[in-house]
Coordinates of C-alpha atoms and ligand atoms in Angstrom, one line a residue:
M1 CA -0.3 0.0 0.0
N2 CA 1.2 3.2 -0.9
L3 CA 1.1 5.8 1.6
T4 CA 1.1 10.2 1.6
M5 CA 3.7 11.6 2.1
E6 CA 2.0 13.0 5.2
E7 CA 0.8 9.5 6.0
E8 CA 3.9 8.8 6.2
I9 CA 5.5 11.3 8.4
R10 CA 2.3 10.9 10.8
S11 CA 3.0 7.2 11.2
R12 CA 6.3 8.1 12.9
K13 CA 7.5 7.8 16.8
A14 CA 10.6 8.4 18.0
F15 CA 11.6 8.1 21.4
A16 CA 14.6 7.1 23.7
I17 CA 14.4 5.1 26.7
I18 CA 16.0 6.5 29.7
S19 CA 17.0 4.4 32.9
H20 CA 19.4 3.3 35.8
P21 CA 21.7 0.9 34.5
D22 CA 20.1 -2.6 35.6
A23 CA 16.5 -1.5 35.2
G24 CA 16.1 -3.5 31.8
K25 CA 16.6 -1.3 29.4
T26 CA 18.1 -3.8 26.9
T27 CA 15.4 -6.3 28.0
L28 CA 12.7 -4.1 27.4
T29 CA 14.8 -2.7 24.0
E30 CA 14.8 -6.5 22.6
K31 CA 11.1 -6.9 23.7
L32 CA 9.9 -3.6 22.0
L33 CA 12.2 -5.0 18.6
L34 CA 10.6 -8.5 18.4
F35 CA 7.1 -7.3 18.7
G36 CA 8.7 -5.5 14.8
G37 CA 10.0 -8.7 14.3
A38 CA 13.2 -7.0 14.0
I39 CA 15.1 -9.8 15.1
H40 CA 14.2 -13.6 15.4
L41 CA 15.6 -14.7 19.2
A42 CA 15.6 -12.7 22.2
G43 CA 18.5 -14.2 23.2
N44 CA 20.3 -11.7 20.5
V45 CA 20.9 -8.9 22.7
K46 CA 23.1 -10.4 25.1
A47 CA 25.9 -9.2 28.0
R48 CA 23.9 -7.2 29.7
K49 CA 25.6 -7.1 32.9
T50 CA 27.7 -4.5 31.6
Q51 CA 28.1 -2.3 34.6
R52 CA 30.0 -4.8 36.3
Y53 CA 32.8 -4.9 34.3
A54 CA 35.7 -2.7 33.8
T55 CA 35.1 0.5 31.0
S56 CA 37.3 -1.4 28.7
D57 CA 35.8 -4.8 29.0
W58 CA 32.6 -2.9 28.7
M59 CA 32.6 -1.1 26.0
E60 CA 34.0 -4.5 24.6
L61 CA 30.8 -5.8 25.6
E62 CA 28.6 -3.3 23.9
R63 CA 30.7 -3.8 20.9
Q64 CA 30.0 -7.6 20.4
R65 CA 26.7 -7.6 21.4
G66 CA 25.3 -4.8 18.8
I67 CA 22.7 -2.7 20.3
S68 CA 25.2 -0.6 22.2
I69 CA 26.3 3.1 22.6
T70 CA 27.9 2.3 19.3
S71 CA 23.9 1.6 17.7
S72 CA 22.3 4.6 18.2
A73 CA 18.8 4.4 16.2
M74 CA 16.9 1.2 15.8
Q75 CA 13.9 1.4 13.6
F76 CA 10.8 -1.2 13.2
N77 CA 7.3 -1.2 12.2
Y78 CA 4.3 -2.0 14.3
K79 CA 0.5 -1.7 13.9
G80 CA 1.1 0.6 11.1
Y81 CA 3.4 2.7 13.0
V82 CA 7.4 3.4 11.6
I83 CA 8.8 3.6 15.7
N84 CA 12.4 4.5 15.9
I85 CA 14.3 3.9 19.3
L86 CA 17.1 6.1 20.5
D87 CA 19.9 4.5 22.6
T88 CA 21.1 6.6 25.3
P89 CA 23.9 5.6 26.4
G90 CA 23.8 4.5 30.0
H91 CA 26.8 5.4 31.8
Q92 CA 26.4 8.6 34.0
D93 CA 29.5 10.2 32.4
F94 CA 27.9 10.4 28.6
S95 CA 25.5 12.9 29.4
E96 CA 26.8 15.2 27.2
D97 CA 26.1 12.8 24.2
T98 CA 22.9 11.7 26.0
Y99 CA 21.6 15.2 25.7
R100 CA 22.9 15.4 22.0
T101 CA 20.6 12.0 21.3
L102 CA 17.8 13.2 22.8
T103 CA 17.3 16.4 20.8
A104 CA 16.3 13.4 18.4
A105 CA 13.6 12.3 20.3
D106 CA 10.0 13.6 20.4
S107 CA 8.9 11.5 23.2
A108 CA 10.6 9.6 26.2
V109 CA 10.3 6.2 27.9
M110 CA 11.1 6.5 31.5
L111 CA 11.9 3.0 33.1
I112 CA 12.1 2.0 36.7
D113 CA 13.3 -1.3 38.7
V114 CA 9.8 -2.0 41.2
A115 CA 12.1 -2.5 43.6
K116 CA 14.8 -0.1 43.3
G117 CA 12.3 2.6 42.2
V118 CA 13.8 6.3 41.3
E119 CA 17.7 5.9 40.9
A120 CA 20.6 8.3 40.8
Q121 CA 20.9 8.2 37.1
T122 CA 16.9 8.0 36.4
I123 CA 17.0 11.5 37.9
K124 CA 20.3 12.5 35.5
L125 CA 18.4 11.5 32.6
F126 CA 14.9 12.9 33.9
E127 CA 16.2 16.0 34.1
V128 CA 17.7 16.4 30.4
C129 CA 14.3 15.4 29.2
K130 CA 12.6 18.1 31.7
K131 CA 15.0 20.6 30.0
R132 CA 13.8 19.7 26.5
G133 CA 9.8 19.5 27.7
I134 CA 9.1 16.5 25.5
P135 CA 6.3 13.6 27.3
I136 CA 7.7 11.2 29.6
F137 CA 6.3 8.0 29.4
T138 CA 7.0 6.0 32.8
F139 CA 7.3 1.5 32.5
I140 CA 7.4 0.5 35.6
N141 CA 9.4 -3.2 34.9
K142 CA 10.1 -6.5 36.7
L143 CA 6.6 -6.9 38.8
D144 CA 7.2 -10.8 38.4
R145 CA 9.4 -9.7 41.5
E146 CA 9.2 -8.4 45.1
G147 CA 9.3 -4.5 45.0
K148 CA 8.3 -1.5 46.7
N149 CA 4.1 -0.8 47.4
P150 CA 2.8 1.0 43.5
I151 CA 1.4 3.4 45.5
D152 CA 4.4 4.6 47.0
L153 CA 6.0 4.3 44.1
M154 CA 4.0 6.5 42.2
D155 CA 4.6 9.0 45.7
E156 CA 8.4 8.2 44.9
V157 CA 8.1 9.6 41.4
E158 CA 6.1 12.8 42.4
K159 CA 8.2 13.9 45.0
V160 CA 11.8 13.4 43.5
L161 CA 11.4 13.8 40.2
G162 CA 8.6 16.6 40.3
I163 CA 5.9 15.1 37.9
E164 CA 2.9 14.5 38.4
A165 CA 2.3 10.2 37.9
Y166 CA -1.0 9.7 36.5
A167 CA -1.4 5.8 36.7
M168 CA -2.5 4.1 33.3
N169 CA -3.0 0.3 34.1
W170 CA -2.4 -1.4 38.3
P171 CA -0.7 -4.1 39.5
I172 CA -2.3 -7.0 41.3
G173 CA 0.4 -8.3 43.3
M174 CA 3.3 -8.7 42.8
G175 CA 6.7 -11.0 42.8
G176 CA 5.4 -14.7 43.8
T177 CA 1.7 -13.1 44.0
F178 CA 1.8 -11.6 40.8
K179 CA -2.1 -11.9 38.9
G180 CA -1.5 -9.7 36.6
I181 CA -2.7 -5.5 35.6
Y182 CA -5.9 -3.8 35.7
D183 CA -6.5 -1.1 33.1
R184 CA -8.2 1.8 34.4
Q185 CA -9.9 2.7 31.5
S186 CA -11.1 -0.6 30.1
G187 CA -11.6 -2.2 33.4
F188 CA -10.1 -4.9 31.8
V189 CA -7.6 -7.8 33.8
D190 CA -4.4 -9.3 31.8
R191 CA -3.6 -12.1 33.8
Y192 CA 0.0 -12.9 34.6
A193 CA 1.3 -16.2 33.8
A194 CA 4.2 -17.1 37.0
G195 CA 6.7 -19.4 35.9
N196 CA 7.2 -18.3 32.6
R197 CA 10.0 -16.4 31.8
T198 CA 9.7 -15.9 28.1
E199 CA 6.3 -15.7 26.9
N200 CA 3.2 -15.2 28.7
S201 CA 1.7 -18.4 26.9
G202 CA -0.6 -20.1 29.0
A203 CA -1.9 -17.8 30.9
P204 CA -5.1 -17.7 33.2
Q205 CA -8.4 -16.5 31.9
S206 CA -7.4 -12.8 31.1
G207 CA -11.1 -10.4 31.1
L208 CA -13.3 -7.9 32.2
I209 CA -12.5 -7.4 36.3
G210 CA -16.3 -8.1 36.6
D211 CA -15.6 -11.4 35.6
P212 CA -16.2 -14.1 37.9
E213 CA -13.6 -16.1 36.4
V214 CA -11.2 -13.3 36.6
Q215 CA -12.0 -12.6 40.3
S216 CA -11.6 -16.1 41.6
G217 CA -8.3 -16.3 39.9
I218 CA -7.3 -13.1 41.5
G219 CA -8.3 -14.3 45.4
E220 CA -10.8 -12.4 47.5
E221 CA -7.6 -10.7 49.3
L222 CA -6.0 -9.4 46.1
L223 CA -9.3 -8.1 44.4
Q224 CA -10.4 -6.2 47.7
R225 CA -6.8 -4.6 47.5
L226 CA -6.9 -3.7 44.4
Q227 CA -10.4 -1.8 45.0
E228 CA -8.6 0.0 47.4
D229 CA -6.1 1.0 45.2
I230 CA -8.3 1.8 42.3
E231 CA -10.4 4.0 44.6
L232 CA -7.7 5.9 46.1
L233 CA -6.4 6.8 42.6
D234 CA -9.5 8.1 41.5
M235 CA -10.3 9.9 44.8
A236 CA -6.6 11.3 45.4
G237 CA -4.5 10.8 42.4
N238 CA -4.2 13.1 39.3
Q239 CA -6.5 13.9 36.4
F240 CA -5.5 12.4 32.8
D241 CA -4.9 15.4 31.1
M242 CA -3.0 15.1 27.7
E243 CA -2.2 18.3 27.1
R244 CA -0.2 18.3 30.5
V245 CA 1.7 15.1 29.0
N246 CA 2.4 16.4 26.1
R247 CA 4.5 19.2 27.8
G248 CA 5.7 17.0 30.3
E249 CA 3.6 17.7 33.1
V250 CA 2.2 14.6 33.8
T251 CA 3.8 11.0 33.0
P252 CA 1.3 8.3 32.0
V253 CA 2.8 5.1 33.9
F254 CA 2.1 1.3 33.3
F255 CA 3.5 -1.4 34.8
G256 CA 5.0 -4.6 33.5
S257 CA 7.8 -7.5 33.0
A258 CA 10.0 -6.9 30.3
L259 CA 11.6 -10.1 31.1
S260 CA 8.5 -12.4 30.4
N261 CA 7.1 -10.1 27.9
F262 CA 4.4 -9.0 30.1
G263 CA 2.3 -5.5 29.8
V264 CA 4.7 -5.0 27.1
P265 CA 2.3 -4.7 24.1
N266 CA -0.7 -3.4 26.7
F267 CA 2.4 -0.5 26.9
L268 CA 3.3 -0.2 23.5
D269 CA -0.5 -0.2 22.3
S270 CA -1.0 3.1 24.8
F271 CA 2.4 4.6 24.0
L272 CA 1.9 5.0 20.1
K273 CA -1.7 6.2 20.9
L274 CA -0.5 9.0 22.8
A275 CA 3.1 9.8 21.8
P276 CA 3.3 13.0 19.7
G277 CA 4.6 12.1 16.5
P278 CA 7.1 14.3 15.3
A279 CA 7.3 17.8 16.7
A280 CA 7.6 21.2 14.7
R281 CA 11.1 22.4 14.8
T282 CA 12.0 26.4 15.9
S283 CA 14.3 27.8 12.9
N284 CA 15.8 30.8 12.0
Q285 CA 12.6 30.6 8.7
G286 CA 10.2 30.2 11.7
E287 CA 8.6 26.7 13.0
L288 CA 9.1 24.1 10.3
D289 CA 6.1 21.8 10.3
P290 CA 7.5 18.3 10.1
L291 CA 4.9 17.2 6.7
N292 CA 6.4 20.4 4.6
P293 CA 7.6 18.4 2.2
E294 CA 11.2 20.0 1.7
F295 CA 14.1 17.9 3.1
T296 CA 15.7 19.0 6.3
G297 CA 17.7 17.6 9.6
F298 CA 20.3 17.8 11.7
V299 CA 23.4 15.6 12.8
F300 CA 23.1 14.8 16.6
K301 CA 25.9 12.3 16.4
I302 CA 28.9 11.2 15.0
Q303 CA 30.3 8.0 15.7
A304 CA 33.8 6.2 13.7
N305 CA 34.7 2.9 13.3
M306 CA 31.0 1.8 13.8
N307 CA 32.6 -1.7 14.1
A308 CA 35.3 -4.0 12.9
M309 CA 34.3 -4.8 9.4
H310 CA 33.1 -1.3 8.8
R311 CA 35.8 1.3 9.5
D312 CA 34.3 4.3 8.8
R313 CA 32.8 7.0 9.7
I314 CA 28.4 7.7 10.5
A315 CA 26.9 10.8 10.9
F316 CA 23.4 10.2 12.3
I317 CA 21.0 13.0 11.1
R318 CA 17.3 13.4 12.8
I319 CA 15.3 14.2 9.9
C320 CA 13.4 17.2 11.2
T321 CA 10.7 18.0 7.9
G322 CA 9.5 16.4 4.8
R323 CA 11.5 13.1 2.6
Y324 CA 14.1 12.1 2.2
E325 CA 15.2 10.0 -0.9
R326 CA 18.5 7.9 -1.7
G327 CA 20.9 10.1 -3.5
M328 CA 19.3 13.5 -2.9
N329 CA 21.3 16.7 -2.8
V330 CA 21.2 18.8 0.4
I331 CA 22.9 22.0 1.6
H332 CA 25.2 21.6 4.2
T333 CA 24.2 25.1 6.1
R334 CA 27.6 25.6 7.7
S335 CA 30.0 25.1 4.9
R336 CA 27.1 26.5 2.1
R337 CA 28.4 23.0 -0.5
K338 CA 25.9 20.6 -1.9
L339 CA 26.1 17.1 -0.8
R340 CA 25.3 14.2 -2.1
L341 CA 23.8 11.4 0.3
A342 CA 24.0 8.6 -1.4
Q343 CA 24.2 5.9 1.0
P344 CA 21.7 6.7 4.0
Q345 CA 21.9 3.5 6.0
Q346 CA 19.3 2.0 8.9
L347 CA 21.4 0.4 11.7
F348 CA 21.0 -2.4 13.6
A349 CA 23.4 -4.2 15.5
Q350 CA 25.6 -5.6 12.9
E351 CA 23.8 -4.9 9.6
R352 CA 23.1 -2.6 7.9
T353 CA 19.8 -1.4 5.3
I354 CA 20.6 1.0 2.5
L355 CA 17.3 3.2 2.6
D356 CA 15.6 4.5 -0.4
E357 CA 14.0 6.7 1.2
A358 CA 12.6 8.2 5.0
Y359 CA 10.5 10.6 6.3
A360 CA 10.3 13.4 8.8
G361 CA 10.8 11.8 12.7
D362 CA 13.5 9.1 11.2
I363 CA 16.8 8.6 12.1
I364 CA 19.1 8.0 9.1
G365 CA 22.8 7.1 9.2
V366 CA 25.1 8.6 6.4
H367 CA 29.0 7.9 5.9
D368 CA 30.8 11.3 6.4
N369 CA 34.4 12.1 5.3
G370 CA 35.3 14.7 7.7
I371 CA 32.7 17.3 6.1
L372 CA 29.7 17.0 9.1
R373 CA 30.2 18.1 12.6
I374 CA 27.4 17.6 15.6
G375 CA 24.5 20.1 15.3
D376 CA 25.1 20.6 11.6
V377 CA 21.8 21.2 9.6
L378 CA 21.7 19.1 5.7
A379 CA 18.1 21.3 3.4
E380 CA 16.9 21.9 0.0
K381 CA 17.1 25.2 1.1
D382 CA 20.2 27.4 1.9
G383 CA 20.6 28.9 4.9
L384 CA 18.4 27.1 7.7
E385 CA 19.3 27.0 11.3
F386 CA 18.2 25.2 13.9
E387 CA 18.5 26.3 17.3
A388 CA 21.6 25.6 18.5
M389 CA 22.9 22.0 20.3
P390 CA 23.5 23.1 23.7
F391 CA 27.0 23.1 24.4
F392 CA 28.7 21.4 27.7
S393 CA 31.7 22.8 28.8
P394 CA 34.2 20.9 29.8
E395 CA 35.8 20.6 33.8
N396 CA 38.5 17.7 33.1
F397 CA 41.5 18.8 31.3
A398 CA 44.7 16.5 30.6
R399 CA 47.3 16.8 28.5
V400 CA 47.7 13.7 26.0
S401 CA 50.8 12.5 24.7
I402 CA 51.9 8.9 22.7
K403 CA 54.1 6.9 24.1
N404 CA 55.1 5.6 20.5
A405 CA 56.4 8.6 18.7
L406 CA 56.3 6.2 15.4
K407 CA 52.6 6.3 16.3
R408 CA 52.3 9.9 15.6
K409 CA 50.1 9.9 12.3
Q410 CA 47.5 7.3 13.8
F411 CA 47.3 9.3 17.1
I412 CA 46.7 12.7 15.4
K413 CA 44.2 10.8 13.4
G414 CA 42.4 9.6 16.4
I415 CA 42.3 12.9 18.5
Q416 CA 40.9 14.3 15.3
E417 CA 38.0 12.2 14.7
L418 CA 36.9 11.2 18.2
Q419 CA 36.8 15.5 18.7
E420 CA 34.9 15.4 15.1
E421 CA 32.3 12.7 17.4
G422 CA 32.0 15.6 19.9
A423 CA 33.5 13.2 22.7
I424 CA 36.6 15.4 23.2
H425 CA 37.5 19.1 23.1
V426 CA 41.1 19.3 21.9
F427 CA 42.8 22.4 22.5
R428 CA 46.5 23.2 21.5
D429 CA 48.9 24.5 23.9
L430 CA 51.2 27.4 22.7
H431 CA 54.5 26.0 23.0
I432 CA 54.0 22.1 22.5
G433 CA 52.8 20.6 19.2
V434 CA 49.7 18.8 18.5
E435 CA 52.3 15.4 19.7
A436 CA 50.5 16.3 22.8
P437 CA 47.4 18.1 23.3
V438 CA 45.4 19.3 26.0
I439 CA 42.0 17.6 26.0
G440 CA 39.0 18.7 28.3
V441 CA 35.8 16.4 28.4
V442 CA 33.0 16.9 30.7
G443 CA 33.1 13.7 32.6
Q444 CA 36.3 12.0 33.7
L445 CA 35.2 8.7 32.5
Q446 CA 35.6 9.8 29.3
F447 CA 39.2 9.8 29.6
E448 CA 39.1 6.6 29.9
V449 CA 37.1 5.9 27.0
L450 CA 39.8 7.9 24.9
E451 CA 42.3 5.8 26.3
Y452 CA 40.9 3.1 25.3
R453 CA 39.4 4.0 21.6
L454 CA 42.9 5.3 21.1
R455 CA 44.3 1.8 21.7
D456 CA 41.6 -0.6 20.3
E457 CA 40.6 1.4 16.8
Y458 CA 44.0 3.7 16.4
G459 CA 46.6 1.4 17.8
V460 CA 47.9 3.9 19.9
D461 CA 49.1 3.8 23.5
V462 CA 48.6 6.9 25.1
E463 CA 49.8 8.6 28.7
I464 CA 47.1 10.8 29.8
N465 CA 48.4 13.7 32.5
H466 CA 45.6 15.4 34.5
L467 CA 45.9 19.1 34.5
P468 CA 44.3 21.0 37.8
Y469 CA 42.2 23.6 35.2
E470 CA 38.2 22.9 35.9
I471 CA 36.8 25.6 33.5
V472 CA 38.0 26.8 30.2
R473 CA 37.0 30.2 28.7
W474 CA 37.0 32.0 25.6
V475 CA 39.0 34.9 25.1
P476 CA 38.8 37.7 22.3
K477 CA 42.1 37.6 20.1
D478 CA 43.3 40.7 21.9
E479 CA 47.1 40.9 22.2
E480 CA 47.8 42.8 24.9
K481 CA 45.0 40.7 27.2
I482 CA 46.2 37.4 26.2
K483 CA 49.8 38.2 27.0
I484 CA 48.5 39.1 30.6
L485 CA 46.6 35.8 30.5
K486 CA 49.7 33.9 29.2
D487 CA 51.7 35.4 32.3
S488 CA 49.8 34.6 34.9
S489 CA 50.6 31.6 36.3
M490 CA 46.7 30.8 37.1
S491 CA 45.7 30.1 34.0
L492 CA 46.8 28.2 30.8
V493 CA 46.5 30.1 27.4
V494 CA 45.6 27.5 24.3
L495 CA 44.0 27.3 20.9
D496 CA 40.4 25.5 20.6
Q497 CA 40.0 23.5 16.9
D498 CA 39.1 26.7 15.5
E499 CA 41.8 28.8 16.7
N500 CA 40.3 30.3 19.1
Y501 CA 41.8 31.9 21.9
A502 CA 40.7 29.9 24.8
V503 CA 42.3 29.9 28.8
L504 CA 41.8 27.6 31.1
L505 CA 41.6 28.0 34.5
L506 CA 41.6 27.3 38.4
D507 CA 37.5 27.7 39.3
K508 CA 35.1 30.0 39.2
W509 CA 36.0 32.5 41.4
K510 CA 39.5 32.5 40.0
A511 CA 38.2 33.1 36.5
N512 CA 35.2 35.7 37.7
W513 CA 38.6 37.9 39.9
M514 CA 41.0 37.7 36.7
S515 CA 38.4 38.7 34.4
E516 CA 36.9 41.7 36.2
R517 CA 40.5 42.3 37.9
Y518 CA 42.0 42.2 34.2
S519 CA 38.7 43.7 32.2
I520 CA 38.8 40.9 29.8
E521 CA 35.7 39.4 28.9
F522 CA 35.3 35.5 29.1
L523 CA 33.2 33.7 26.8
E524 CA 31.7 30.3 28.2
Q525 CA 31.4 29.1 24.6
P526 CA 33.5 29.4 21.5
P527 CA 32.9 32.4 19.1
L528 CA 30.0 31.2 16.8
L529 CA 32.3 30.3 13.3
R530 CA 30.6 30.0 9.7
E531 CA 33.0 28.8 7.0
Ligands
LIG601 P1 19.4 -2.7 31.1 O1 20.0 -2.7 29.9 O2 18.4 -1.8 31.8 O3 21.1 -2.9 32.2 O4 19.4 -4.0 31.5 P2 19.0 -5.1 31.5 O5 17.5 -5.4 30.7 O6 20.2 -5.5 30.9 O7 18.5 -6.6 32.5 C1 19.5 -6.3 34.0 C2 19.0 -7.6 34.4 O8 18.0 -7.4 34.7 C3 19.0 -8.6 33.8 O9 19.2 -9.9 35.0 C4 17.9 -8.8 33.4 O10 17.6 -10.1 33.0 C5 17.0 -8.4 34.3 N1 15.4 -8.3 34.2 C6 14.9 -7.4 32.8 N2 13.5 -7.2 33.1 C7 13.1 -8.3 34.1 C8 12.3 -8.3 34.4 O11 11.1 -7.9 34.1 N3 11.6 -9.1 35.1 C9 13.2 -9.5 36.3 N4 12.5 -10.8 37.2 N5 14.1 -9.3 35.7 C10 14.3 -8.3 34.7 P3 21.3 -10.0 34.5 O12 21.0 -11.3 35.5 O13 22.1 -9.4 34.7 O14 21.0 -10.8 32.9 P4 20.4 -12.2 32.3 O15 21.2 -13.4 32.9 O16 19.1 -12.2 32.7 O17 21.1 -11.4 30.4

């Protein structure tokens, strides 16, 4: 069946799953992909115990298992929808990358472990979503195990995260006594079959709550507790208000068990009905409606060496408006150059499929040979710009140098490519060459990732010498002022990738002091450079 462009775009849903490690994100992703027939065996996605390994092992595992920090977008079709799941890196130090990934999502699914409740990483990622103002749907997982009281959990979500929670369905018992979930709107009870961890086949009779067979299956005690809970929710709970959901003020809450695939279809069906499609984007040419037929998109992620078999670099593009066609010419706003996007790819695990077309709401990966940068805009028309990608100032600095001088070329290439991915900020010390750049990162862990990737992908061993600086400020090209900064023992003057002067400083207090004392204007971001 041929759909019109409008129908295609309206069928798109792009979302990210956010959670604390171990809450079940991989399991849930895997189940969702199974609905679309995207993978054949649930066991395809393995090695989940990532957080129990050292960083390097963990990265190796991520690489092997396919669905990972390296596979940024997965697409599947289900009930007439085209669903794009964006993978947010699980580790806390990747907040920069996560933020950028979330700019490509129209909504988020917050996954919570019923026993653990709202955890540290959930809070961080939630804050990022909140800043973007996207709707957040909550899935409370692992109901097949004992956990916190659901009423308390709702309360925890509200108190800790400051968002109102509205239960779409409600669990009947949990752990050993888990009997199923009750849908608040339809009154339908889905019964859970204990002991069957992979599929919920052979489940006891599901049906409306009034059905005597359903009631006797649940048992008197749990039935009574359900009635009390529902009364409490109806009377004292929040109201369902779609507009407030859309503004990220209310989160619809669902319960289930990803591992048993229980409650997942209920969640998915509801989510697809409620979650917004591609949102309009603010640009320098006004609000752009996704249905606008002209293609526009932006790069939100760049990844080199996606896997050992394809040693190349992929730029991930979120399509914002219109339709993308294989081989089409677009204008790269920053360089004003024409680009032919010849091989758009849909990426799933290690396999790649060449796409013939894609629409607003989709994520595509294109080969990049060094032209694209994060935040770059591609459009049919010249001069289009979207709101700038948020800039995260590095807070950790180190001088990174090669151990073996013969590897100089590979080292420079590696540093350059990782910089282009947005993983590191590279500065050049005025007195030292490119062999020992000053690297700035947001989170300390990124140094470990840098070291690992340089060794693994470029065959280069490096030495990392940490510097005491905590902030960077950009300074105007004023010889006199730069001399003052160079002479100061409290700062280090460096050049960024675009040859802008910047200064590394010990802390905010010293930065303010120097700025005032010598009347130097400190900028928190590099001055905008257009080629
Ligand atoms: P993550 O990506 O969020 O880190 O979590 P992941 O899916 O890897 O799940 C973490 C652990 O939680 C896994 O157990 C997984 O099987 C388990 N899990 C996920 N969903 C559920 C659920 O609904 N119920 C129960 N009981 N467990 C669930 P593991 O022992 O670490 O790994 P594995 O040996 O099962 O692969």
